[in-house]
mmCIF file of C-alpha atoms (C1' of nucleotides) in Angstrom:
data_model
loop_
_atom_site.group_PDB
_atom_site.id
_atom_site.type_symbol
_atom_site.label_atom_id
_atom_site.label_comp_id
_atom_site.label_asym_id
_atom_site.label_seq_id
_atom_site.Cartn_x
_atom_site.Cartn_y
_atom_site.Cartn_z
ATOM 1 C CA MET A 9 -290.124 -196.904 74.064
ATOM 2 C CA PRO A 10 -288.072 -196.078 76.932
ATOM 3 C CA THR A 11 -285.039 -199.002 77.089
ATOM 4 C CA PRO A 12 -286.078 -201.741 79.573
ATOM 5 C CA ASP A 13 -285.503 -201.087 83.354
ATOM 6 C CA PRO A 14 -281.767 -201.967 84.334
ATOM 7 C CA PRO A 15 -281.195 -205.082 85.847
ATOM 8 C CA ARG A 16 -281.723 -205.531 89.208
ATOM 9 C CA PRO A 17 -278.586 -205.412 91.400
ATOM 10 C CA GLY A 18 -277.651 -208.908 91.881
ATOM 11 C CA PHE A 19 -277.919 -208.937 88.613
ATOM 12 C CA LEU A 20 -275.405 -206.743 87.476
ATOM 13 C CA LEU A 21 -272.139 -208.266 88.062
ATOM 14 C CA PRO A 22 -272.755 -211.718 85.924
ATOM 15 C CA LEU A 23 -274.372 -209.489 83.028
ATOM 16 C CA LEU A 24 -271.410 -206.708 82.955
ATOM 17 C CA LEU A 25 -269.026 -210.279 83.139
ATOM 18 C CA LEU A 26 -270.605 -211.546 79.937
ATOM 19 C CA ALA A 27 -270.642 -207.910 78.444
ATOM 20 C CA GLY A 28 -267.339 -207.356 79.004
ATOM 21 C CA PHE A 29 -266.572 -210.938 77.220
ATOM 22 C CA ARG A 30 -268.825 -210.459 74.597
ATOM 23 C CA THR A 31 -267.548 -207.038 73.673
ATOM 24 C CA LEU A 32 -263.660 -208.479 73.381
ATOM 25 C CA ILE A 33 -265.188 -211.259 71.255
ATOM 26 C CA ASP A 34 -267.276 -209.229 69.017
ATOM 27 C CA ASP A 35 -264.482 -207.111 68.429
ATOM 28 C CA LEU A 36 -262.167 -209.625 67.682
ATOM 29 C CA HIS A 37 -264.258 -211.231 64.839
ATOM 30 C CA ALA A 38 -265.428 -207.924 63.072
ATOM 31 C CA GLU A 39 -261.595 -207.715 62.867
ATOM 32 C CA LEU A 40 -260.940 -210.979 61.927
ATOM 33 C CA ALA A 41 -263.592 -210.892 59.016
ATOM 34 C CA ARG A 42 -261.699 -207.585 57.829
ATOM 35 C CA GLN A 43 -258.953 -209.673 58.069
ATOM 36 C CA GLY A 44 -259.968 -212.501 55.538
ATOM 37 C CA HIS A 45 -261.512 -214.954 58.189
ATOM 38 C CA ALA A 46 -265.150 -213.904 57.923
ATOM 39 C CA GLU A 47 -266.372 -217.853 58.506
ATOM 40 C CA LEU A 48 -264.585 -218.217 61.781
ATOM 41 C CA ARG A 49 -267.180 -218.306 64.412
ATOM 42 C CA PRO A 50 -266.913 -217.292 68.042
ATOM 43 C CA LEU A 51 -266.458 -220.523 69.161
ATOM 44 C CA HIS A 52 -263.790 -222.014 66.449
ATOM 45 C CA GLY A 53 -260.796 -219.539 67.901
ATOM 46 C CA PHE A 54 -261.501 -221.433 71.282
ATOM 47 C CA VAL A 55 -260.864 -224.559 69.039
ATOM 48 C CA LEU A 56 -257.755 -223.447 67.624
ATOM 49 C CA GLN A 57 -256.291 -222.498 70.710
ATOM 50 C CA ALA A 58 -257.257 -226.112 72.126
ATOM 51 C CA VAL A 59 -255.583 -227.671 69.190
ATOM 52 C CA GLY A 60 -252.436 -225.970 69.468
ATOM 53 C CA ALA A 61 -250.028 -225.567 66.952
ATOM 54 C CA ASP A 62 -248.821 -229.163 67.836
ATOM 55 C CA GLY A 63 -251.998 -230.854 67.280
ATOM 56 C CA THR A 64 -254.300 -232.981 69.158
ATOM 57 C CA THR A 65 -256.919 -235.761 68.585
ATOM 58 C CA ALA A 66 -260.808 -235.761 68.889
ATOM 59 C CA SER A 67 -260.953 -237.166 72.239
ATOM 60 C CA GLU A 68 -258.248 -235.128 74.078
ATOM 61 C CA LEU A 69 -259.766 -231.695 72.028
ATOM 62 C CA GLY A 70 -263.095 -232.378 73.695
ATOM 63 C CA HIS A 71 -261.583 -233.050 77.304
ATOM 64 C CA ARG A 72 -259.582 -229.470 76.968
ATOM 65 C CA LEU A 73 -262.982 -228.146 75.684
ATOM 66 C CA GLY A 74 -264.890 -229.739 78.267
ATOM 67 C CA VAL A 75 -267.030 -231.243 76.087
ATOM 68 C CA SER A 76 -267.965 -235.125 75.022
ATOM 69 C CA LYS A 77 -265.663 -236.615 72.170
ATOM 70 C CA GLN A 78 -268.522 -236.983 69.770
ATOM 71 C CA ALA A 79 -269.029 -233.322 69.810
ATOM 72 C CA ALA A 80 -265.256 -232.604 69.133
ATOM 73 C CA GLY A 81 -265.369 -234.346 66.782
ATOM 74 C CA LYS A 82 -268.192 -232.711 64.906
ATOM 75 C CA THR A 83 -266.738 -229.614 65.088
ATOM 76 C CA VAL A 84 -263.490 -230.745 64.073
ATOM 77 C CA ASP A 85 -265.701 -231.522 60.949
ATOM 78 C CA ARG A 86 -266.800 -228.493 60.357
ATOM 79 C CA LEU A 87 -263.433 -226.958 60.915
ATOM 80 C CA VAL A 88 -261.982 -229.424 58.270
ATOM 81 C CA ALA A 89 -264.592 -228.270 55.795
ATOM 82 C CA LEU A 90 -263.505 -224.724 56.259
ATOM 83 C CA ASP A 91 -260.039 -225.697 56.246
ATOM 84 C CA TYR A 92 -258.989 -224.330 59.330
ATOM 85 C CA LEU A 93 -258.017 -227.786 60.358
ATOM 86 C CA GLU A 94 -256.879 -231.210 58.908
ATOM 87 C CA ARG A 95 -256.787 -235.241 59.871
ATOM 88 C CA ALA A 96 -253.645 -236.903 59.605
ATOM 89 C CA ASP A 97 -252.990 -240.911 60.567
ATOM 90 C CA ASP A 98 -251.537 -241.411 63.570
ATOM 91 C CA PRO A 99 -248.234 -244.114 62.712
ATOM 92 C CA ARG A 100 -247.927 -244.882 66.091
ATOM 93 C CA ASP A 101 -251.318 -245.750 67.055
ATOM 94 C CA ALA A 102 -253.825 -246.754 64.059
ATOM 95 C CA ARG A 103 -256.864 -245.962 66.426
ATOM 96 C CA ARG A 104 -255.994 -242.197 66.903
ATOM 97 C CA LYS A 105 -256.657 -239.522 63.912
ATOM 98 C CA LEU A 106 -254.272 -236.638 64.622
ATOM 99 C CA VAL A 107 -255.986 -233.175 64.550
ATOM 100 C CA ARG A 108 -253.960 -230.163 63.185
ATOM 101 C CA LEU A 109 -253.935 -226.807 61.881
ATOM 102 C CA THR A 110 -253.677 -226.012 58.632
ATOM 103 C CA PRO A 111 -251.600 -222.841 57.609
ATOM 104 C CA HIS A 112 -255.056 -220.974 56.862
ATOM 105 C CA GLY A 113 -256.313 -222.043 60.673
ATOM 106 C CA LEU A 114 -252.735 -221.196 61.794
ATOM 107 C CA ASP A 115 -253.079 -218.046 60.394
ATOM 108 C CA GLY A 116 -256.826 -217.469 61.827
ATOM 109 C CA LEU A 117 -255.118 -218.475 65.152
ATOM 110 C CA ARG A 118 -251.851 -216.211 65.257
ATOM 111 C CA ARG A 119 -254.589 -213.109 64.050
ATOM 112 C CA SER A 120 -256.459 -213.705 67.189
ATOM 113 C CA ALA A 121 -254.126 -213.713 69.155
ATOM 114 C CA VAL A 122 -252.279 -210.521 67.951
ATOM 115 C CA ILE A 123 -255.935 -208.768 68.049
ATOM 116 C CA PHE A 124 -256.441 -209.791 71.449
ATOM 117 C CA ASP A 125 -253.320 -208.482 72.557
ATOM 118 C CA GLU A 126 -254.519 -205.034 70.668
ATOM 119 C CA LEU A 127 -258.201 -205.052 72.256
ATOM 120 C CA ARG A 128 -256.870 -205.653 75.830
ATOM 121 C CA GLN A 129 -254.128 -202.575 74.899
ATOM 122 C CA ARG A 130 -257.344 -200.640 73.876
ATOM 123 C CA TRP A 131 -258.740 -201.343 77.649
ATOM 124 C CA ALA A 132 -255.615 -200.304 79.377
ATOM 125 C CA ASP A 133 -255.292 -197.390 77.316
ATOM 126 C CA THR A 134 -259.021 -196.406 78.822
ATOM 127 C CA LEU A 135 -259.081 -198.120 82.006
ATOM 128 C CA GLY A 136 -255.057 -197.908 82.740
ATOM 129 C CA ALA A 137 -252.881 -200.490 82.629
ATOM 130 C CA GLU A 138 -252.947 -201.688 86.306
ATOM 131 C CA ARG A 139 -257.064 -201.585 86.813
ATOM 132 C CA VAL A 140 -256.630 -204.284 84.116
ATOM 133 C CA ALA A 141 -253.778 -206.109 85.606
ATOM 134 C CA ALA A 142 -256.007 -205.585 88.995
ATOM 135 C CA LEU A 143 -259.280 -207.132 87.184
ATOM 136 C CA GLU A 144 -257.262 -210.079 85.596
ATOM 137 C CA ASP A 145 -255.944 -210.851 88.872
ATOM 138 C CA ASP A 146 -259.121 -210.518 90.521
ATOM 139 C CA LEU A 147 -261.082 -212.916 88.499
ATOM 140 C CA ARG A 148 -258.349 -215.216 88.950
ATOM 141 C CA THR A 149 -258.514 -214.871 92.558
ATOM 142 C CA VAL A 150 -262.755 -215.563 92.359
ATOM 143 C CA THR A 151 -262.151 -218.206 89.805
ATOM 144 C CA PRO A 152 -261.517 -221.912 90.086
ATOM 145 C CA ALA A 153 -258.135 -222.932 89.847
ATOM 146 C CA ASN A 154 -258.826 -225.203 86.440
ATOM 147 C CA TRP A 155 -260.242 -221.920 84.868
ATOM 148 C CA PHE A 156 -257.783 -222.371 81.569
ATOM 149 C CA ARG A 157 -259.790 -225.548 80.730
ATOM 150 C CA LEU A 158 -261.268 -223.884 77.891
ATOM 151 C CA ASP A 159 -264.369 -224.946 78.959
ATOM 152 C CA VAL A 160 -266.768 -222.866 76.398
ATOM 153 C CA PRO A 161 -270.679 -224.213 76.396
ATOM 154 C CA GLY A 162 -272.483 -224.275 73.121
ATOM 155 C CA TRP A 163 -272.984 -220.869 73.616
ATOM 156 C CA LEU A 164 -270.603 -218.704 71.719
ATOM 157 C CA THR A 165 -272.588 -219.756 68.583
ATOM 158 C CA GLY A 166 -274.487 -216.136 68.852
ATOM 159 C CA MET B 8 -250.923 -235.828 81.705
ATOM 160 C CA PRO B 9 -249.954 -232.314 83.042
ATOM 161 C CA THR B 10 -252.838 -229.712 82.625
ATOM 162 C CA PRO B 11 -252.414 -228.173 79.037
ATOM 163 C CA ASP B 12 -250.646 -224.849 78.290
ATOM 164 C CA PRO B 13 -252.133 -222.045 80.036
ATOM 165 C CA PRO B 14 -253.381 -219.476 77.495
ATOM 166 C CA ARG B 15 -251.247 -216.975 75.487
ATOM 167 C CA PRO B 16 -251.253 -213.230 77.338
ATOM 168 C CA GLY B 17 -253.613 -211.951 74.790
ATOM 169 C CA PHE B 18 -256.387 -214.861 75.155
ATOM 170 C CA LEU B 19 -255.893 -214.476 79.003
ATOM 171 C CA LEU B 20 -258.454 -211.608 79.177
ATOM 172 C CA PRO B 21 -261.466 -213.078 77.421
ATOM 173 C CA LEU B 22 -260.685 -216.157 78.986
ATOM 174 C CA LEU B 23 -261.204 -214.919 82.730
ATOM 175 C CA LEU B 24 -264.193 -212.451 81.935
ATOM 176 C CA LEU B 25 -265.749 -215.527 80.277
ATOM 177 C CA ALA B 26 -264.417 -217.746 83.400
ATOM 178 C CA GLY B 27 -265.762 -215.396 85.989
ATOM 179 C CA PHE B 28 -269.472 -215.727 84.355
ATOM 180 C CA ARG B 29 -269.601 -219.029 84.400
ATOM 181 C CA THR B 30 -268.630 -219.352 88.068
ATOM 182 C CA LEU B 31 -271.448 -217.431 89.116
ATOM 183 C CA ILE B 32 -274.113 -218.592 86.671
ATOM 184 C CA ASP B 33 -272.634 -222.411 87.792
ATOM 185 C CA ASP B 34 -272.988 -221.278 91.428
ATOM 186 C CA LEU B 35 -276.306 -219.991 90.781
ATOM 187 C CA HIS B 36 -278.155 -222.731 89.697
ATOM 188 C CA ALA B 37 -276.016 -225.305 91.290
ATOM 189 C CA GLU B 38 -277.831 -223.430 94.509
ATOM 190 C CA LEU B 39 -281.389 -222.752 92.548
ATOM 191 C CA ALA B 40 -281.588 -226.416 91.772
ATOM 192 C CA ARG B 41 -280.712 -227.326 95.484
ATOM 193 C CA GLN B 42 -284.080 -225.329 96.212
ATOM 194 C CA GLY B 43 -286.318 -226.923 94.072
ATOM 195 C CA HIS B 44 -285.534 -225.014 90.594
ATOM 196 C CA ALA B 45 -283.111 -228.157 89.014
ATOM 197 C CA GLU B 46 -284.937 -227.477 85.575
ATOM 198 C CA LEU B 47 -283.979 -223.899 85.476
ATOM 199 C CA ARG B 48 -281.283 -223.714 82.271
ATOM 200 C CA PRO B 49 -278.674 -221.022 82.288
ATOM 201 C CA LEU B 50 -280.670 -218.921 79.608
ATOM 202 C CA HIS B 51 -283.967 -219.276 81.629
ATOM 203 C CA GLY B 52 -283.080 -216.771 84.452
ATOM 204 C CA PHE B 53 -282.264 -214.047 81.800
ATOM 205 C CA VAL B 54 -285.667 -214.479 80.014
ATOM 206 C CA LEU B 55 -287.598 -214.394 83.212
ATOM 207 C CA GLN B 56 -285.551 -211.397 83.815
ATOM 208 C CA ALA B 57 -286.465 -210.009 81.027
ATOM 209 C CA VAL B 58 -290.078 -211.045 81.474
ATOM 210 C CA GLY B 59 -290.461 -209.216 84.275
ATOM 211 C CA ALA B 60 -292.880 -208.841 86.862
ATOM 212 C CA ASP B 61 -295.517 -207.022 84.602
ATOM 213 C CA GLY B 62 -295.358 -209.547 81.372
ATOM 214 C CA THR B 63 -294.489 -208.748 78.244
ATOM 215 C CA THR B 64 -295.255 -210.044 74.352
ATOM 216 C CA ALA B 65 -293.115 -212.424 72.510
ATOM 217 C CA SER B 66 -291.593 -210.092 69.891
ATOM 218 C CA GLU B 67 -290.858 -207.361 73.008
ATOM 219 C CA LEU B 68 -289.274 -210.190 74.553
ATOM 220 C CA GLY B 69 -287.129 -211.394 71.571
ATOM 221 C CA HIS B 70 -286.137 -207.962 71.341
ATOM 222 C CA ARG B 71 -285.080 -207.117 74.630
ATOM 223 C CA LEU B 72 -282.952 -210.604 74.551
ATOM 224 C CA GLY B 73 -281.942 -209.537 70.871
ATOM 225 C CA VAL B 74 -283.377 -212.623 69.380
ATOM 226 C CA SER B 75 -286.224 -213.121 66.678
ATOM 227 C CA LYS B 76 -289.850 -213.097 67.691
ATOM 228 C CA GLN B 77 -289.670 -216.830 66.659
ATOM 229 C CA ALA B 78 -286.629 -217.829 68.952
ATOM 230 C CA ALA B 79 -288.237 -215.993 71.811
ATOM 231 C CA GLY B 80 -291.291 -217.709 71.232
ATOM 232 C CA LYS B 81 -289.987 -221.217 70.966
ATOM 233 C CA THR B 82 -288.308 -220.472 74.351
ATOM 234 C CA VAL B 83 -291.534 -219.190 75.893
ATOM 235 C CA ASP B 84 -292.832 -222.529 74.713
ATOM 236 C CA ARG B 85 -290.352 -224.292 76.817
ATOM 237 C CA LEU B 86 -291.071 -222.472 80.053
ATOM 238 C CA VAL B 87 -294.452 -222.903 79.504
ATOM 239 C CA ALA B 88 -294.060 -226.395 79.530
ATOM 240 C CA LEU B 89 -292.081 -226.107 82.604
ATOM 241 C CA ASP B 90 -294.736 -224.091 84.210
ATOM 242 C CA TYR B 91 -292.495 -220.730 84.676
ATOM 243 C CA LEU B 92 -294.408 -218.636 82.017
ATOM 244 C CA GLU B 93 -297.952 -218.596 81.075
ATOM 245 C CA ARG B 94 -300.112 -217.238 78.147
ATOM 246 C CA ALA B 95 -303.066 -214.984 78.346
ATOM 247 C CA ASP B 96 -304.589 -213.114 75.690
ATOM 248 C CA ASP B 97 -304.577 -209.178 75.690
ATOM 249 C CA PRO B 98 -308.516 -207.707 75.931
ATOM 250 C CA ARG B 99 -307.289 -205.047 73.816
ATOM 251 C CA ASP B 100 -305.129 -206.470 71.005
ATOM 252 C CA ALA B 101 -306.649 -209.428 69.783
ATOM 253 C CA ARG B 102 -303.150 -210.266 68.148
ATOM 254 C CA ARG B 103 -300.958 -210.116 71.293
ATOM 255 C CA LYS B 104 -300.401 -213.127 73.737
ATOM 256 C CA LEU B 105 -299.220 -211.595 77.234
ATOM 257 C CA VAL B 106 -296.105 -213.402 78.505
ATOM 258 C CA ARG B 107 -296.713 -213.687 82.314
ATOM 259 C CA LEU B 108 -294.727 -215.392 85.089
ATOM 260 C CA THR B 109 -296.547 -218.413 86.912
ATOM 261 C CA PRO B 110 -296.321 -217.891 90.675
ATOM 262 C CA HIS B 111 -293.395 -220.601 90.357
ATOM 263 C CA GLY B 112 -291.639 -218.409 87.658
ATOM 264 C CA LEU B 113 -291.934 -215.605 90.006
ATOM 265 C CA ASP B 114 -290.579 -217.627 93.082
ATOM 266 C CA GLY B 115 -287.593 -218.980 90.607
ATOM 267 C CA LEU B 116 -286.803 -214.906 89.300
ATOM 268 C CA ARG B 117 -286.681 -213.792 93.180
ATOM 269 C CA ARG B 118 -284.670 -216.856 94.629
ATOM 270 C CA SER B 119 -281.895 -216.145 91.197
ATOM 271 C CA ALA B 120 -282.047 -212.362 92.588
ATOM 272 C CA VAL B 121 -281.084 -213.497 96.188
ATOM 273 C CA ILE B 122 -278.537 -216.016 95.093
ATOM 274 C CA PHE B 123 -277.043 -213.202 92.958
ATOM 275 C CA ASP B 124 -276.831 -210.956 95.691
ATOM 276 C CA GLU B 125 -274.860 -213.735 98.059
ATOM 277 C CA LEU B 126 -272.531 -214.411 95.567
ATOM 278 C CA ARG B 127 -271.671 -211.212 95.119
ATOM 279 C CA GLN B 128 -271.613 -210.690 98.446
ATOM 280 C CA ARG B 129 -269.174 -213.584 98.376
ATOM 281 C CA TRP B 130 -266.738 -211.939 95.626
ATOM 282 C CA ALA B 131 -266.602 -208.414 98.162
ATOM 283 C CA ASP B 132 -265.931 -210.856 101.005
ATOM 284 C CA THR B 133 -262.446 -212.276 98.929
ATOM 285 C CA LEU B 134 -262.161 -208.985 97.037
ATOM 286 C CA GLY B 135 -262.941 -206.485 99.411
ATOM 287 C CA ALA B 136 -266.020 -204.317 98.354
ATOM 288 C CA GLU B 137 -264.582 -201.341 96.615
ATOM 289 C CA ARG B 138 -262.416 -203.884 94.155
ATOM 290 C CA VAL B 139 -266.068 -205.400 93.153
ATOM 291 C CA ALA B 140 -267.166 -202.086 92.181
ATOM 292 C CA ALA B 141 -264.177 -200.731 90.768
ATOM 293 C CA LEU B 142 -264.500 -204.597 88.591
ATOM 294 C CA GLU B 143 -268.284 -203.343 87.728
ATOM 295 C CA ASP B 144 -267.537 -199.610 86.850
ATOM 296 C CA ASP B 145 -264.475 -200.849 84.349
ATOM 297 C CA LEU B 146 -266.482 -203.410 82.914
ATOM 298 C CA ARG B 147 -269.215 -200.420 82.480
ATOM 299 C CA THR B 148 -266.548 -198.256 80.653
ATOM 300 C CA VAL B 149 -265.176 -200.900 78.437
ATOM 301 C CA THR B 150 -268.535 -202.058 77.138
ATOM 302 C CA PRO B 151 -271.227 -200.361 74.743
ATOM 303 C CA ALA B 152 -273.701 -198.426 76.647
ATOM 304 C CA ASN B 153 -275.970 -200.998 75.928
ATOM 305 C CA TRP B 154 -274.985 -203.705 77.731
ATOM 306 C CA PHE B 155 -278.196 -203.979 79.727
ATOM 307 C CA ARG B 156 -280.067 -204.980 76.938
ATOM 308 C CA LEU B 157 -279.886 -209.089 77.525
ATOM 309 C CA ASP B 158 -278.132 -209.564 74.908
ATOM 310 C CA VAL B 159 -277.751 -213.396 75.699
ATOM 311 C CA PRO B 160 -277.263 -215.923 72.512
ATOM 312 C CA GLY B 161 -277.222 -219.579 72.542
ATOM 313 C CA TRP B 162 -274.026 -220.206 74.587
ATOM 314 C CA LEU B 163 -275.814 -220.139 78.125
ATOM 315 C CA THR B 164 -277.051 -223.460 77.204
ATOM 316 C CA GLY B 165 -274.181 -225.271 79.001
ATOM 317 C "C1'" DT C 5 -253.706 -264.469 74.645
ATOM 318 C "C1'" DA C 6 -258.202 -263.069 76.623
ATOM 319 C "C1'" DG C 7 -260.183 -259.249 78.796
ATOM 320 C "C1'" DA C 8 -259.888 -254.384 79.666
ATOM 321 C "C1'" DT C 9 -259.335 -249.814 77.792
ATOM 322 C "C1'" DT C 10 -259.220 -246.583 73.970
ATOM 323 C "C1'" DA C 11 -259.952 -243.986 69.886
ATOM 324 C "C1'" DG C 12 -263.399 -242.618 66.468
ATOM 325 C "C1'" DT C 13 -267.563 -243.080 64.701
ATOM 326 C "C1'" DC C 14 -272.793 -243.785 63.696
ATOM 327 C "C1'" DA C 15 -277.742 -242.387 65.087
ATOM 328 C "C1'" DA C 16 -280.820 -240.476 67.632
ATOM 329 C "C1'" DT C 17 -282.366 -236.787 70.235
ATOM 330 C "C1'" DG C 18 -282.559 -231.341 72.137
ATOM 331 C "C1'" DT C 19 -281.931 -227.129 73.012
ATOM 332 C "C1'" DG C 20 -281.185 -222.493 70.733
ATOM 333 C "C1'" DG C 21 -281.213 -220.277 66.834
ATOM 334 C "C1'" DT C 22 -282.319 -218.329 62.141
ATOM 335 C "C1'" DT C 23 -285.053 -217.179 57.415
ATOM 336 C "C1'" DG C 24 -288.769 -217.132 54.508
ATOM 337 C "C1'" DA C 25 -293.785 -217.351 54.289
ATOM 338 C "C1'" DC C 26 -298.214 -216.562 55.820
ATOM 339 C "C1'" DC C 27 -302.549 -214.721 58.436
ATOM 340 C "C1'" DA C 28 -305.318 -211.605 61.139
ATOM 341 C "C1'" DA C 29 -305.842 -207.760 63.964
ATOM 342 C "C1'" DA C 30 -305.270 -203.057 64.177
ATOM 343 C "C1'" DC C 31 -303.641 -198.650 62.283
ATOM 344 C "C1'" DC C 32 -303.721 -194.504 59.163
ATOM 345 C "C1'" DG C 33 -304.381 -191.272 55.265
ATOM 346 C "C1'" DT C 34 -307.551 -190.397 51.833
ATOM 347 C "C1'" DA D 6 -315.203 -196.134 55.471
ATOM 348 C "C1'" DC D 7 -312.288 -198.555 52.846
ATOM 349 C "C1'" DG D 8 -307.848 -199.826 51.087
ATOM 350 C "C1'" DG D 9 -303.235 -200.018 51.740
ATOM 351 C "C1'" DT D 10 -299.090 -200.754 55.711
ATOM 352 C "C1'" DT D 11 -297.507 -202.232 59.769
ATOM 353 C "C1'" DT D 12 -297.400 -205.596 63.337
ATOM 354 C "C1'" DG D 13 -297.758 -209.673 66.344
ATOM 355 C "C1'" DG D 14 -297.803 -214.551 66.286
ATOM 356 C "C1'" DT D 15 -297.023 -219.317 64.073
ATOM 357 C "C1'" DC D 16 -295.454 -222.815 61.071
ATOM 358 C "C1'" DA D 17 -291.540 -225.106 58.184
ATOM 359 C "C1'" DA D 18 -287.154 -225.970 56.994
ATOM 360 C "C1'" DC D 19 -283.040 -225.134 58.684
ATOM 361 C "C1'" DC D 20 -278.427 -224.910 60.763
ATOM 362 C "C1'" DA D 21 -275.033 -224.690 65.222
ATOM 363 C "C1'" DC D 22 -273.786 -227.389 69.179
ATOM 364 C "C1'" DA D 23 -274.628 -230.303 72.609
ATOM 365 C "C1'" DT D 24 -276.059 -234.819 74.831
ATOM 366 C "C1'" DT D 25 -276.284 -240.346 75.772
ATOM 367 C "C1'" DG D 26 -275.930 -245.262 73.766
ATOM 368 C "C1'" DA D 27 -274.216 -248.634 70.697
ATOM 369 C "C1'" DC D 28 -270.966 -250.405 67.978
ATOM 370 C "C1'" DT D 29 -265.950 -251.416 66.082
ATOM 371 C "C1'" DA D 30 -261.333 -251.566 65.674
ATOM 372 C "C1'" DA D 31 -256.856 -251.341 68.192
ATOM 373 C "C1'" DT D 32 -254.053 -250.962 71.836
ATOM 374 C "C1'" DC D 33 -252.472 -252.159 76.561
ATOM 375 C "C1'" DT D 34 -252.133 -255.355 80.125
ATOM 376 C "C1'" DA D 35 -252.286 -258.806 83.460
#
DNA sequence: TAGATTAGTCAATGTGGTTGACCAAACCGT
DNA sequence: ACGGTTTGGTCAACCACATTGACTAATCTA
């Protein structure tokens, strides 16, 4: 059986962007698995990044991730069960439950940052550093200004 | 409250690729909704594209989409309910059930192609045609050769 | 202090994915 | 032609991630 027909012209661009993203994410998690973080799912890296070293709350996390506070809360539950996050009471506001990285979670986040840097360097070795930079510049240009609000939908689940 | 800290250097590249993809998909579906296809979810366009004008079977569809035949079957169920796809018996093999686009589905697929072409043109107007082409070339270079197997995980659900 | 807002949780539901089990039809080698 | 294997489809159970609505408790504010 031959490979399926290549997509029509207009379909190419989104597919390539998706493929580029997927490639990075897949490579990241393959390497993370090798480094002792096999349980980390694609989505989780974004969550750890959004929690950050300073910690946050479930509601704020939901806002950063662009999902409801309930969805954020459930994701935190799972990452607590995996020992990536922990909850603590906020002494200044009894309603709030602070969400913080555990040492294990901080390790995962730091390794992710290192691996992403390496992957970007690999792209720079292949394409040339200036083309990677141009690619980033171009994407920043055509993308809404608030792109860094880590708006990651369900789809990283793959 | 200030916007959250921008991501660390290594995190930028995947986030920008994701943002670019999301921007295209969101714009596509906003326009599709205006043109009478409000029920089409982000994933569905890829499925229609994978079904193609000639039709296919659930198993083959699963292969093209990189998911199990069961998952493909359930997705077909949903698109049948929305009148985008229909099933028919294969007279030459009683096991197979052909999956075909309905007229409504074909309309959605064609409109998607047109809109994607327009969006790509919009990028070319902003960045210049040669930079869009360079972007595509670069992504093709750093991406596995089989990228056009429409390997779309759960995440288009957003 | 009363009323509005905010944080978190629970419950029900939807979508898209997985594995395993199973049946019927088709294929293939003796 | 027959019997074993492969293939296509479906069912069931389950998981991950999202939604909305309802609710409590704590805090803020007029």
